[in-house]
Amino acid sequence: MIEVRCSTAAETEALRRRVLRPGSSGPLPGDDGSEVVFFSAYDGAVVASTGNVRPAAAPFPVEGPPWRLRGMATAPDRRGEGLGAAVLAALVAHCEQQGGAVLWANARTPALAFYERAGFTTWGEAWEAPEIGPHVVIRLGLLAGVSRRPAPG
């Protein structure tokens, strides 16, 4: 049975490193800070999908508190089961409960369809991140009265 719940950087490190930063060593970007919140989909004791959020300035104008999404990763053999969507929904709900106005991320372009299904839109042009590939900024409005599909910026 799958359970989505809060988790820790340590519990999710192996999956994030395998999916997002293969062959890397040292701390993963974004794990530091007391305000980082992790949610993961567990299949028993195994982390099958994970992501994290924290308050962070957005690279675009926003009224209200912005939150940043990082480290979304689902085990390759578990993709297509809705685990990433369940984790993302928990992360979005957390940001909304904290009064966040927008959730944004630097998303890998191959994952854009996943984020678009959740209501995210792109902002700006894609770029190549060294060693990890093409990315683009995505965003999702959170507060009541704020469109889930922000105007292009």
XYZ file of C-alpha atoms in Angstrom:
153
model
C 0.000 0.000 0.000
C 1.280 3.470 -0.898
C 1.364 6.169 1.773
C 2.307 9.818 1.130
C 3.772 11.486 4.192
C 6.468 13.873 5.407
C 9.970 12.548 5.055
C 13.554 13.731 5.434
C 16.470 14.549 3.176
C 18.291 11.449 4.430
C 15.332 9.149 3.696
C 15.063 10.423 0.133
C 18.713 10.974 -0.752
C 19.327 7.625 -2.461
C 16.337 8.002 -4.795
C 17.069 11.650 -5.614
C 20.726 10.929 -6.266
C 19.899 7.916 -8.502
C 17.245 9.779 -10.538
C 18.459 13.388 -10.539
C 22.224 13.353 -9.964
C 23.661 9.945 -10.910
C 27.316 9.628 -10.075
C 27.353 12.738 -7.889
C 28.779 12.899 -4.402
C 28.503 15.403 -1.597
C 25.364 17.168 -0.428
C 22.457 17.482 -2.849
C 21.446 21.048 -3.743
C 18.569 22.388 -1.693
C 18.798 19.980 1.243
C 19.995 22.645 3.636
C 17.782 25.018 5.557
C 15.347 24.641 8.391
C 12.332 25.500 6.228
C 12.770 22.654 3.702
C 9.822 20.239 3.818
C 9.952 16.822 2.152
C 7.007 14.628 1.177
C 7.404 11.127 -0.201
C 5.328 8.221 -1.443
C 6.288 5.124 0.529
C 5.664 1.552 -0.555
C 6.221 -0.040 2.831
C 9.617 1.285 3.946
C 10.749 2.110 0.384
C 10.636 5.692 -0.923
C 9.140 5.358 -4.423
C 8.678 9.091 -5.148
C 9.691 12.306 -3.417
C 9.893 16.090 -3.633
C 10.527 19.061 -1.376
C 9.529 22.704 -0.994
C 10.757 25.773 0.842
C 10.008 29.509 0.850
C 12.249 31.087 -1.798
C 12.279 34.196 -3.955
C 10.884 33.634 -7.437
C 12.691 34.679 -10.625
C 9.538 36.516 -11.739
C 7.300 39.155 -10.116
C 4.781 37.748 -7.657
C 2.497 39.252 -5.054
C 2.670 37.221 -1.903
C 5.019 34.562 -0.597
C 6.723 32.381 -3.239
C 7.693 28.768 -2.552
C 10.202 26.706 -4.518
C 9.794 23.063 -5.513
C 12.957 20.937 -5.765
C 14.073 17.355 -5.957
C 11.021 15.755 -7.565
C 12.022 12.166 -8.293
C 10.145 8.921 -8.899
C 11.808 5.538 -9.198
C 11.956 4.751 -12.928
C 10.177 1.411 -12.470
C 7.308 3.159 -10.597
C 6.557 5.936 -13.096
C 3.040 6.111 -14.469
C 1.456 4.920 -11.211
C 0.458 8.401 -9.990
C 3.052 8.461 -7.209
C 4.711 11.690 -8.376
C 1.302 13.333 -8.765
C 0.354 12.311 -5.216
C 3.614 13.709 -3.825
C 3.206 16.920 -5.819
C -0.373 17.316 -4.532
C 0.885 16.986 -0.938
C 3.604 19.568 -1.581
C 1.115 21.993 -3.171
C -1.299 21.533 -0.251
C 1.514 22.244 2.221
C 2.429 25.484 0.413
C -1.221 26.540 0.334
C -1.586 25.823 4.073
C 1.458 28.019 4.705
C -0.103 30.912 2.753
C 2.091 30.573 -0.329
C 1.086 32.640 -3.348
C 2.983 30.707 -6.001
C 4.980 27.497 -6.287
C 7.814 27.570 -8.796
C 10.672 25.337 -9.919
C 13.464 24.914 -12.407
C 11.970 21.903 -14.191
C 13.711 19.480 -16.493
C 12.098 19.911 -19.893
C 11.413 16.155 -20.330
C 9.151 16.415 -17.230
C 7.076 19.369 -18.504
C 4.020 17.282 -19.413
C 3.877 15.984 -15.817
C 3.886 19.524 -14.412
C 1.457 20.862 -17.027
C -1.050 18.150 -16.045
C -0.834 19.566 -12.509
C -1.582 23.099 -13.757
C 1.938 24.548 -13.946
C 2.896 26.890 -16.766
C 6.314 27.838 -18.061
C 7.935 31.235 -17.624
C 10.784 32.425 -19.789
C 13.043 30.454 -22.073
C 14.618 27.055 -21.513
C 18.335 26.807 -20.747
C 20.919 24.055 -20.442
C 22.000 23.282 -16.888
C 25.533 21.840 -16.884
C 25.624 18.081 -16.212
C 21.838 17.753 -15.752
C 20.292 18.973 -19.013
C 17.641 21.377 -20.305
C 15.446 23.225 -17.793
C 12.722 25.868 -17.785
C 11.063 27.802 -14.955
C 7.542 26.604 -14.143
C 4.985 28.145 -11.808
C 1.611 27.487 -10.232
C -0.630 30.063 -8.527
C -1.746 28.918 -5.067
C -3.897 31.364 -3.132
C -7.645 31.649 -3.513
C -8.356 34.166 -6.214
C -4.963 33.575 -7.862
C -5.246 31.770 -11.157
C -3.778 28.274 -11.273
C -2.568 29.276 -14.731
C -0.557 32.506 -14.293
C -0.326 34.858 -17.248
C 2.829 34.402 -19.331
C 5.521 36.607 -17.999
